[in-house]
Coordinates of C-alpha atoms and ligand atoms in Angstrom, one line a residue:
X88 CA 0.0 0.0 0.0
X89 CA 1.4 3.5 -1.0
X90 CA 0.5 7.3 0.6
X91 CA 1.0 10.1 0.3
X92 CA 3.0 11.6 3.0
X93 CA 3.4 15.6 3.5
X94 CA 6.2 15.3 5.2
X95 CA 8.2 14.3 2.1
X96 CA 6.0 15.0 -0.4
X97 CA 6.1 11.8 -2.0
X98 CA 3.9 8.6 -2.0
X99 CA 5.5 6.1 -0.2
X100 CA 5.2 2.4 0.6
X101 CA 3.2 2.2 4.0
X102 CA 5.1 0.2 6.6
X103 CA 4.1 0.7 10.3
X104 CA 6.4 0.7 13.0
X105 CA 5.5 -2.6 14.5
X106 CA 4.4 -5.1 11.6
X107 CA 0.5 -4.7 11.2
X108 CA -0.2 -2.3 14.2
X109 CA -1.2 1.1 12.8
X110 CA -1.5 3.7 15.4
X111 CA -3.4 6.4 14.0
X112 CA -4.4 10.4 15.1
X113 CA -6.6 13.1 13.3
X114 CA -7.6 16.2 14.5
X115 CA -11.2 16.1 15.8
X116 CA -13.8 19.4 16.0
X117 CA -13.6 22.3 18.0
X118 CA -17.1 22.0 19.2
X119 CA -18.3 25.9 19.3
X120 CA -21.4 25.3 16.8
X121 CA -22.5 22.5 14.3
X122 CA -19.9 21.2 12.2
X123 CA -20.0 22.0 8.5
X124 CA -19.8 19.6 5.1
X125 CA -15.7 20.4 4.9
X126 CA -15.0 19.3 8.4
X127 CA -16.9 16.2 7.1
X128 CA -15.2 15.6 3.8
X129 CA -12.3 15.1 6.4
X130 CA -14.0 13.1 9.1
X131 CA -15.5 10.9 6.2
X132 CA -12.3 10.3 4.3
X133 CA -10.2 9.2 7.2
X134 CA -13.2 6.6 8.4
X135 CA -12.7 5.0 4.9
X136 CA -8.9 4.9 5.7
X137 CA -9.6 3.1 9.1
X138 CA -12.1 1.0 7.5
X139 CA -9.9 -0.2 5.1
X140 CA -6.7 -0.3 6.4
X141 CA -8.8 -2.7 9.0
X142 CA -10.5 -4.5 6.2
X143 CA -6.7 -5.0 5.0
X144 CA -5.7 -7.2 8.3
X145 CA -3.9 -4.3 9.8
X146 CA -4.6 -4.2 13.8
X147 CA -5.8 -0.6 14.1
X148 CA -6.1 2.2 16.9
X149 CA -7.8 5.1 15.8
X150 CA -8.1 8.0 18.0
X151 CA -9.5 11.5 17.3
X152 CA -9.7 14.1 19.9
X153 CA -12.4 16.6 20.5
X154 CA -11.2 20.4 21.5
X155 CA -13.8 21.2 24.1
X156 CA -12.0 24.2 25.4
X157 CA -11.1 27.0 23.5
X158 CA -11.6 30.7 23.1
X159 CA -14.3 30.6 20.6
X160 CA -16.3 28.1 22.8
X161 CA -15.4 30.6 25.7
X162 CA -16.7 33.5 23.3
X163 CA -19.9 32.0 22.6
X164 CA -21.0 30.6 26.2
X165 CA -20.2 34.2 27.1
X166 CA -22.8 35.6 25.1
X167 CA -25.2 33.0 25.4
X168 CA -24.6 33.3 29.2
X169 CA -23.8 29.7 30.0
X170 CA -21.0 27.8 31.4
X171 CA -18.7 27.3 28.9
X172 CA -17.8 23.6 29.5
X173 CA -21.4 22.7 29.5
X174 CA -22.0 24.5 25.9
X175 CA -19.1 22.3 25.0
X176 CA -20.8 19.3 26.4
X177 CA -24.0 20.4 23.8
X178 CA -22.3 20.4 21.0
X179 CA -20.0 17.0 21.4
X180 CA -23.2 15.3 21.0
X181 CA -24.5 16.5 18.7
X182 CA -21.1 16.4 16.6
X183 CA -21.3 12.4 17.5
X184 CA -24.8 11.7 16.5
X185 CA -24.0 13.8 13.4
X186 CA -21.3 11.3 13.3
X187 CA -23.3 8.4 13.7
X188 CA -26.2 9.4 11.1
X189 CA -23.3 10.0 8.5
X190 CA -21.8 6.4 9.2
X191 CA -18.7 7.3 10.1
X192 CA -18.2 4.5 13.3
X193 CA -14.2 4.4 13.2
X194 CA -12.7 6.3 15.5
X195 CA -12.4 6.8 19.9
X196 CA -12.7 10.0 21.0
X197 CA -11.2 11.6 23.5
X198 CA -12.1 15.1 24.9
X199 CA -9.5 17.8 25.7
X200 CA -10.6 18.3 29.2
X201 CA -10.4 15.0 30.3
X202 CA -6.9 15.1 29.4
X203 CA -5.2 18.2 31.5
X204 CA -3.2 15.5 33.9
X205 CA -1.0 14.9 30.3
X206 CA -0.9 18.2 29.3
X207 CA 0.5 19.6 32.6
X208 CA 3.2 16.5 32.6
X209 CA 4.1 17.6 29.2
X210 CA 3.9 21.3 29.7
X211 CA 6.3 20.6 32.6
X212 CA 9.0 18.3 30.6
X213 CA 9.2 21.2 27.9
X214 CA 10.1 23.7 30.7
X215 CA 12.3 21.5 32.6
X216 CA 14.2 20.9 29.2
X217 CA 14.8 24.5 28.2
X218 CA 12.3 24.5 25.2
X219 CA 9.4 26.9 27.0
X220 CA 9.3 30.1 28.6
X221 CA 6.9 32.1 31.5
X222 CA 6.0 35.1 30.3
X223 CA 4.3 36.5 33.8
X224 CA 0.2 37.0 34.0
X225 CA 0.0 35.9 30.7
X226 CA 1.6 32.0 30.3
X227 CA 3.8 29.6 28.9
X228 CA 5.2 29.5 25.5
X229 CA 7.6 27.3 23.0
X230 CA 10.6 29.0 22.3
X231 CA 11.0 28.1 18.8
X232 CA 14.8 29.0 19.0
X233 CA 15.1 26.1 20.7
X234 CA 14.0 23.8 17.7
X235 CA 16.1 23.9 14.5
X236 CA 13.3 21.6 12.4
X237 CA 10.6 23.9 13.0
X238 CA 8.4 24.2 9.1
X239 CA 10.0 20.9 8.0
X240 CA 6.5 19.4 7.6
X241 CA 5.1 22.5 5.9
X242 CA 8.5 24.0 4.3
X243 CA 8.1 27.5 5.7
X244 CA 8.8 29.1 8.9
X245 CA 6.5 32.0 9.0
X246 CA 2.7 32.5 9.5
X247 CA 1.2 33.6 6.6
X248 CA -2.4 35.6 6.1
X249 CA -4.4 32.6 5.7
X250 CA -2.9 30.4 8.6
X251 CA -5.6 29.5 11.2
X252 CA -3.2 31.4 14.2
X253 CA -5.4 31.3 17.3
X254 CA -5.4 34.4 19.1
X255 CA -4.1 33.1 22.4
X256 CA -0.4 33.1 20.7
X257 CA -0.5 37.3 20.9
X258 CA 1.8 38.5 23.3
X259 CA 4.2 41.0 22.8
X260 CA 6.7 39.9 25.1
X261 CA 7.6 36.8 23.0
X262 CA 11.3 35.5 22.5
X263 CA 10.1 34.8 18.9
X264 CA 7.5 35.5 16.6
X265 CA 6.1 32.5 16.2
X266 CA 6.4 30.8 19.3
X267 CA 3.2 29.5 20.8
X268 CA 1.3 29.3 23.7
X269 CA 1.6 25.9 25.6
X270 CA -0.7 27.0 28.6
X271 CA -2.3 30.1 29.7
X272 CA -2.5 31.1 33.4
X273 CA -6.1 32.3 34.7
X274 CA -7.8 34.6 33.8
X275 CA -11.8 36.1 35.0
X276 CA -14.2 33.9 33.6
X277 CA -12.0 31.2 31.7
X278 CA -12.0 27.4 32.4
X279 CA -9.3 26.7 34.5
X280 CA -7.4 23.0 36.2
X281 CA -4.4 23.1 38.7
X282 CA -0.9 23.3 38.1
X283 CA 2.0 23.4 39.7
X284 CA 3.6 26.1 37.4
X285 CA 0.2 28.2 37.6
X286 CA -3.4 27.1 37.1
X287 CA -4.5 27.9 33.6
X288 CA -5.9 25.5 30.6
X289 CA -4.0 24.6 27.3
X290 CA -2.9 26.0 24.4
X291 CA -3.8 25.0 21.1
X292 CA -1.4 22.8 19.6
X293 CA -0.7 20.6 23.3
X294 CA -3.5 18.6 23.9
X295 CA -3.4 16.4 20.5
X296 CA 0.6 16.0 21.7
X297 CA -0.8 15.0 25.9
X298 CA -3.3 12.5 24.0
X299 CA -1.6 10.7 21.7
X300 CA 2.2 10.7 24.4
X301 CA -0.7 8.9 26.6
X302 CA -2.0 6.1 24.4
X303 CA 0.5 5.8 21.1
X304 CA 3.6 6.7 23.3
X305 CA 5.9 9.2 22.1
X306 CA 6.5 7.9 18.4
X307 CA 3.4 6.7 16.2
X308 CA 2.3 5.9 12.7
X309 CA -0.5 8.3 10.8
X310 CA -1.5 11.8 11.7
X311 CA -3.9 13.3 9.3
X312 CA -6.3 16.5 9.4
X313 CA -7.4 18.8 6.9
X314 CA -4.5 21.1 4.8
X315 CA -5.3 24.0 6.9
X316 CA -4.1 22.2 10.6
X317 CA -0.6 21.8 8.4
X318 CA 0.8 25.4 9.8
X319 CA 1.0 26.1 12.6
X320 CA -0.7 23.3 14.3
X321 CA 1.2 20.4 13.2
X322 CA 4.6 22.0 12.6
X323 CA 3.6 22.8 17.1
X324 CA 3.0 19.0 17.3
X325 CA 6.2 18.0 16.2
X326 CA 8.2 20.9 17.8
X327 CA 6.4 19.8 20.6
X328 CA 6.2 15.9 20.7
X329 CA 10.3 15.8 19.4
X330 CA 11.6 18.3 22.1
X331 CA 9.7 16.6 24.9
X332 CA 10.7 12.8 23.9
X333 CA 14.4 13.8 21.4
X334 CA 13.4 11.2 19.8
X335 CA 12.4 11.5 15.7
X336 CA 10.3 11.2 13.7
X337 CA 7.3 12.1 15.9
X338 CA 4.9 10.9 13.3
X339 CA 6.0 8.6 10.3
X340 CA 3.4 9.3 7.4
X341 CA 1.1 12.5 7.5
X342 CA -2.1 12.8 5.5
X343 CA -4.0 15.6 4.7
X344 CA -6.8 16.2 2.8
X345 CA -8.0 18.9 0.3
X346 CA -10.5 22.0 1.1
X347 CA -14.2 21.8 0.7
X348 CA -14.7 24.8 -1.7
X349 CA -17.8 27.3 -1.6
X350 CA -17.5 30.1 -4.0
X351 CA -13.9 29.7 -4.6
X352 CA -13.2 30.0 -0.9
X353 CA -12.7 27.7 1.8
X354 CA -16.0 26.4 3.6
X355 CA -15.1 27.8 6.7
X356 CA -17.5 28.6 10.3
X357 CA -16.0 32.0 10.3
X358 CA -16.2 33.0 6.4
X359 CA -20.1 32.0 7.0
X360 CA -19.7 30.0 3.7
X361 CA -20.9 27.2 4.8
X362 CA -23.4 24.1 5.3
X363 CA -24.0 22.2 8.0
X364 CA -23.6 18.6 8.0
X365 CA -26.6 18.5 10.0
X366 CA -28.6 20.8 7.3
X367 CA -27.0 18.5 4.7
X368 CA -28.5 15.0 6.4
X369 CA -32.0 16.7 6.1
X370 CA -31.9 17.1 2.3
X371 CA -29.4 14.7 1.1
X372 CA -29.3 10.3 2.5
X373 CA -26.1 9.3 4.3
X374 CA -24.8 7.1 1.3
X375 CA -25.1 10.2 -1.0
X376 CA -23.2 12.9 0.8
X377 CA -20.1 10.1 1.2
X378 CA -20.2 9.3 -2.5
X379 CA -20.2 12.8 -3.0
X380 CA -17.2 13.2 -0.7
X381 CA -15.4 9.8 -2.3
X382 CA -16.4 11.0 -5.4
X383 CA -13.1 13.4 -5.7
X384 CA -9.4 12.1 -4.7
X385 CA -9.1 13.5 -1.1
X386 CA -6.0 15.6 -2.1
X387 CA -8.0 17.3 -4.5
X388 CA -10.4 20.5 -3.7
X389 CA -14.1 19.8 -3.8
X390 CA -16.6 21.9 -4.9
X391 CA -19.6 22.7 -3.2
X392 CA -22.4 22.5 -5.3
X393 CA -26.1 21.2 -5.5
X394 CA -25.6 20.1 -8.9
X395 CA -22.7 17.3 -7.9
X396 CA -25.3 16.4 -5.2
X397 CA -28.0 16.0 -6.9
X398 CA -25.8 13.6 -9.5
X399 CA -24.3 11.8 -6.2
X400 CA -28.0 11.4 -5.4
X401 CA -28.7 9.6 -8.5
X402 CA -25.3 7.4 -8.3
X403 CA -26.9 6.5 -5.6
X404 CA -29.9 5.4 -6.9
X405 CA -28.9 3.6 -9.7
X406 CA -26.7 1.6 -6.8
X407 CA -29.9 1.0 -5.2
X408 CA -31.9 -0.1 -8.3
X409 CA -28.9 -2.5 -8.7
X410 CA -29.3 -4.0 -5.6
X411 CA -32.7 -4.3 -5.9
X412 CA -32.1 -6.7 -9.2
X413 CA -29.9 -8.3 -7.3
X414 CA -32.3 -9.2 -4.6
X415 CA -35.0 -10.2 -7.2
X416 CA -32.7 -12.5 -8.7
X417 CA -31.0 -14.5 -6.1
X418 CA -32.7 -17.6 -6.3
X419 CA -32.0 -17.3 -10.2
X420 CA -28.5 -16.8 -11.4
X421 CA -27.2 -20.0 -13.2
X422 CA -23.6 -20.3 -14.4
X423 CA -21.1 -19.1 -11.9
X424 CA -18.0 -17.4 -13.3
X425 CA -16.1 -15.9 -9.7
X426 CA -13.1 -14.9 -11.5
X427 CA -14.2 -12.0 -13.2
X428 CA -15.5 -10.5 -10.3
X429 CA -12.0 -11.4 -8.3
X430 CA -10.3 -9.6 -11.1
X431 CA -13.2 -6.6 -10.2
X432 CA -12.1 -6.5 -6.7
X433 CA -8.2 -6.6 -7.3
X434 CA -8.7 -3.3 -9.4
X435 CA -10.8 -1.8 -6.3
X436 CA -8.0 -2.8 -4.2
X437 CA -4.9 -1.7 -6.3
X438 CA -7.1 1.4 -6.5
X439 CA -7.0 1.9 -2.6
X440 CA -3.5 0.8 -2.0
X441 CA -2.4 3.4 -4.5
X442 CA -3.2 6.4 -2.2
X443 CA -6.6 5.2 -1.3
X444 CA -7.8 6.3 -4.9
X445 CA -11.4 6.2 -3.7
X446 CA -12.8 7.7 -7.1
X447 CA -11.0 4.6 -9.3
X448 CA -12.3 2.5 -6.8
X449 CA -15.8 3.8 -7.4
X450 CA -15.3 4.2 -11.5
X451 CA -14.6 0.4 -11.4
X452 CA -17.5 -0.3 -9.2
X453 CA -19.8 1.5 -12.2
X454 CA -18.3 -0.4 -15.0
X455 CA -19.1 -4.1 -12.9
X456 CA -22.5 -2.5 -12.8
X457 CA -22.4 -1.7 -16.4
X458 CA -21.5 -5.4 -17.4
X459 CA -23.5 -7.1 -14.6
X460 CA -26.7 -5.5 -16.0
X461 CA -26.4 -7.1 -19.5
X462 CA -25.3 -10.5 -17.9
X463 CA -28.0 -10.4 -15.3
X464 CA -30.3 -10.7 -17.9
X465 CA -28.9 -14.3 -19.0
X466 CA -27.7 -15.4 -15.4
X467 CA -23.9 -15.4 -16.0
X468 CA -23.0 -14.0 -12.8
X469 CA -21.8 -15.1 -9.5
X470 CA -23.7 -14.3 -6.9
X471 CA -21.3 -14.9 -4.0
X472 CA -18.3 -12.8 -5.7
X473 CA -21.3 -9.8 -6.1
X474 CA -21.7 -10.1 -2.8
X475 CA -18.1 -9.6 -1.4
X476 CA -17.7 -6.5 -3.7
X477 CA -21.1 -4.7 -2.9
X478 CA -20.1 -5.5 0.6
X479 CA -16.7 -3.8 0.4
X480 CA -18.4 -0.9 -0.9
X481 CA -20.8 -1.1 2.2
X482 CA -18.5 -1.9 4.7
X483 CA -15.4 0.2 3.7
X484 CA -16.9 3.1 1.5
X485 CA -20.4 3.2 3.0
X486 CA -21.8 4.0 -0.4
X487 CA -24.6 1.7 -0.4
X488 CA -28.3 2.3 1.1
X489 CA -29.0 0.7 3.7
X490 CA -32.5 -1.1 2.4
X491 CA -34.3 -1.0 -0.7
X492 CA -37.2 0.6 0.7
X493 CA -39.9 2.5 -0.8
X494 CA -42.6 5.1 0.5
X495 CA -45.1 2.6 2.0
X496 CA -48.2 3.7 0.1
X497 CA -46.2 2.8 -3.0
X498 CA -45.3 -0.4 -1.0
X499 CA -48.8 -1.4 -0.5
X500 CA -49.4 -0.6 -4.5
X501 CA -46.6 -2.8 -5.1
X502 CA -47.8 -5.6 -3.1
X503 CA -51.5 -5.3 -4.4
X504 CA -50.2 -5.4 -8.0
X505 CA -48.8 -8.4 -7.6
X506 CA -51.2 -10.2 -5.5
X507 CA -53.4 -9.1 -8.5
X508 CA -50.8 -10.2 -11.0
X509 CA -50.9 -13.9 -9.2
X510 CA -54.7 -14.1 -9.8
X511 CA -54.9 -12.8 -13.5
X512 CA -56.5 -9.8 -12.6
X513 CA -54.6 -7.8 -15.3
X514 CA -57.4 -5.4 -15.4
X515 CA -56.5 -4.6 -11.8
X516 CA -52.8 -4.5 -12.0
X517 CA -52.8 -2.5 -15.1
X518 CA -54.6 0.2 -13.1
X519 CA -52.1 -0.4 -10.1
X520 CA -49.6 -0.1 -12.3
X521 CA -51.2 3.4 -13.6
X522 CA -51.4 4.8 -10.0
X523 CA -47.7 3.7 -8.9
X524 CA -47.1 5.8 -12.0
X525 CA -48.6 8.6 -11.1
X526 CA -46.6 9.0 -8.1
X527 CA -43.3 8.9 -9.7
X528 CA -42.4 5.2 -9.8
X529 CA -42.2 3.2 -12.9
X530 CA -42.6 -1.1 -12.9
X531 CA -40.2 -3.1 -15.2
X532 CA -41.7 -6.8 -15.7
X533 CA -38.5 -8.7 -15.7
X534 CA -38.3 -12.5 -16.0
X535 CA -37.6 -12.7 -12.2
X536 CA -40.4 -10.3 -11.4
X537 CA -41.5 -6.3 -10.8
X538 CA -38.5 -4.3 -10.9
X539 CA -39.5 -0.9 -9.3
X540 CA -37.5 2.6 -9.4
X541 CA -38.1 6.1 -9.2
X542 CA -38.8 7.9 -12.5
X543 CA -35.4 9.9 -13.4
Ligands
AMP632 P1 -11.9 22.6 12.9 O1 -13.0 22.3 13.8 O2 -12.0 23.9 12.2 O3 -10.5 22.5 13.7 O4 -11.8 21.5 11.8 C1 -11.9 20.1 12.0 C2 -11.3 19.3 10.9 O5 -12.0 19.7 9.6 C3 -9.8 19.6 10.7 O6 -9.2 18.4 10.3 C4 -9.8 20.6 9.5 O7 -8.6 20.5 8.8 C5 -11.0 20.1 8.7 N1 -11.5 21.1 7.8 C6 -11.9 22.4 8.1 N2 -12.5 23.1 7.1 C7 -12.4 22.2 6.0 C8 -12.8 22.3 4.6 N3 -13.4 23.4 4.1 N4 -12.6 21.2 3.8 C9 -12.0 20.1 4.3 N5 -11.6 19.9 5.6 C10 -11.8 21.0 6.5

């Protein structure tokens, strides 16, 4: 298997540290407010690289942490006048049950707060090393002077206008520019745990560094996020993880995936450009907004539009019609010919292992449905090897509905037609098969029964 990795900019062939243990980490949510469609595009692509990396043998830890303290949660329980840890309470579950409804079932997460004890520890090794600084009333910060290799994930050493630079890193009595803040001392109003050094909460980049120190260990395999957490946040991380531990490479590969684009911008929470995932699940099924998502290679920019949607929506569909032939024709399918569909699910493989190539997988997928729906027609397929592939694309993709379900009006029109069919009532089912009609579904008589779709 091949990725991409930032870190050297080349696709490389993936070999964990420790045989087929893959211990992997991507940034989770701030949970201020719903999450939108482009923090999904993430979430989604990285469940289909657990899912399949699992699905490949490998023995796999998957952690993503939630940031459940922050300024811009502290911002908005302030005007909404609540406690601020509580408001982050509100929207973690809702961020998992978005989770949930969108299938994505991969990772353990792990909430900031419950994590201060590691953060402290850590905050503490960095000081007693020489790598961070007090600056009085104010906090602690990385002295970046103190760590040569800082930009070598990114290949630059400055912020620049579009980096997401949390404002908790302004102070003017910084060694350095860039240097960050590991821990901020109290201040009115603010969350804030014990510490020896002064009671405060964390910075930004430290608590994915406290989490992942406490169940990876200092070293570990996969660390992906979207291309925005690049710089600073995981140019901190290694500063961070490498000073604390000296030992290198903090991370091994590094993924990251491209922006979800709205009107040639960004789909951002603080450009207001954006959907909600939870918006999106009222409109659009599960199975449609993840083929839209797997639609594009996941290095590539996406682009929001109703139009792509809408076609996902019909991919979809014809998916579903497929299935529904299939399920019509199970007791029926003759000569069995499993090597063709082997050779079907080696291509969606190869297409995976080269970079998780998502959108070959799924073009390959078509064509089998292509061919399958001529062969259908004289039973030349194997039922079993349709099976396994329509199950990968279930299990590892999540691109296929979950039942072939219809309104139940037009289930009951369904049913009656046939019942009518069975007694040679063909007066009966002709005017069944009139109404269904009428309500946007049209009947195909195949020679294994009533294939029923949604007109296009
Ligand atoms: P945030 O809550 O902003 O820290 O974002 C959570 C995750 O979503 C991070 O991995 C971000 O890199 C990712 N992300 C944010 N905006 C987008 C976008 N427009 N397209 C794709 N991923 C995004």
């Amino acid at each position: 298997m091949r990725i991409y990795n930032t870190l050297t900019k080349t696709k490389e062939e993936f070999v964990p540290r420790e045989d087929k243990k893959v211990k992997m980490f991507i940034c989770g949510p701030t949970v201020y407010d719903y999450i939108h469609i482009g923090n999904a595009r993430t979430f989604v692509f990285f469940d289909v690289v657990a899912k399949y990396l699992r699905h490949s043998g490998y023995n796999l830890e998957y952690i993503q942490n939630i940031t459940d303290i922050d300024n811009k949660i502290i911002e908005r329980a302030q005007k909404e006048n609540v406690n601020s840890l509580e408001y982050a309470k509100k929207y973690t579950k809702i961020f998992k049950e978005d989770m949930k409804a969108l299938g994505v079932t991969s990772p353990e997460y792990k909430n900031a707060t419950d994590h201060i004890p590691e953060v402290v520890k850590q905050v503490q090794t960095l000081l007693d090393k020489g790598n961070a600084y007090v600056i009085e009333n104010d906090g602690i910060y990385f002295d970046l002077s103190t760590f040569p290799d800082y930009g070598k994930l990114s290949g630059r050493t400055a912020n620049m206008a579009d980096d997401a630079v949390s404002r908790i890193d302004d102070s003017d009595k910084k060694r350095n520019r860039s240097d960050f803040a590991l821990w901020k001392f109290s201040q009115e109003g603010d969350p804030s745990w014990p510490a020896s050094f002064g009671d405060g909460r964390p910075g930004w980049h430290i608590e994915d560094t406290a989490i992942t120190e406490k169940y990876f260990g200092p070293q570990y395999d996969l660390h992906g996020a979207g291309q925005d957490l690049i710089f600073p946040h995981h140019e901190a991380e290694i500063a961070q993880q490498e000073s604390a531990s000296g030992l290198k490479p903090f991370v091994k590969y590094w993924m990251h995936t491209g922006f979800l684009i709205n009107k040639e911008k960004k789909m951002s929470k603080s450009l207001g450009n954006f959907l909600s995932l939870n918006e999106a699940l009222k409109s659009y099924s599960p199975e449609t907004i993840r083929f839209y998502f797997l639609s594009a290679h996941y290095r590539s920019p996406l682009d929001f539009s109703e139009e792509i949607l809408k076609q996902s929506e019909a991919a979809v569909m014809r998916i579903n019609e497929f299935r529904h032939k299939l399920n019509l024709l199970t007791s029926q399918v003759k000569n069995i010919d499993p090597k063709e569909t082997a050779e079907i699910l080696q291509k969606v493989r190869e297409a995976m292992n080269d970079d998780f190539n998502t959108p070959e997988a799924i073009g390959t997928f078509f064509e089998l449905i292509r061919q399958t729906n001529q062969k259908l027609e004289n039973g030349q397929m194997a039922m079993t090897e349709l099976t396994k592939i329509i199950d990968f694309f279930d299990k590892v993709l999540g691109i296929i509905p979950k039942s072939i379900t219809f309104p139940p009006e037009i289930q009951t029109l369904i049913d009656q037609r046939e019942l009518a069919r069975e007694s040679m009532d063909f007066t009966i089912a002709d005017q069944l098969r009139s109404q269904i009609e009428s309500l946007g579904y049209q009947i195909d008589d195949t020679i294994y029964g009533p294939l029923v779709k949604k007109k296009k």
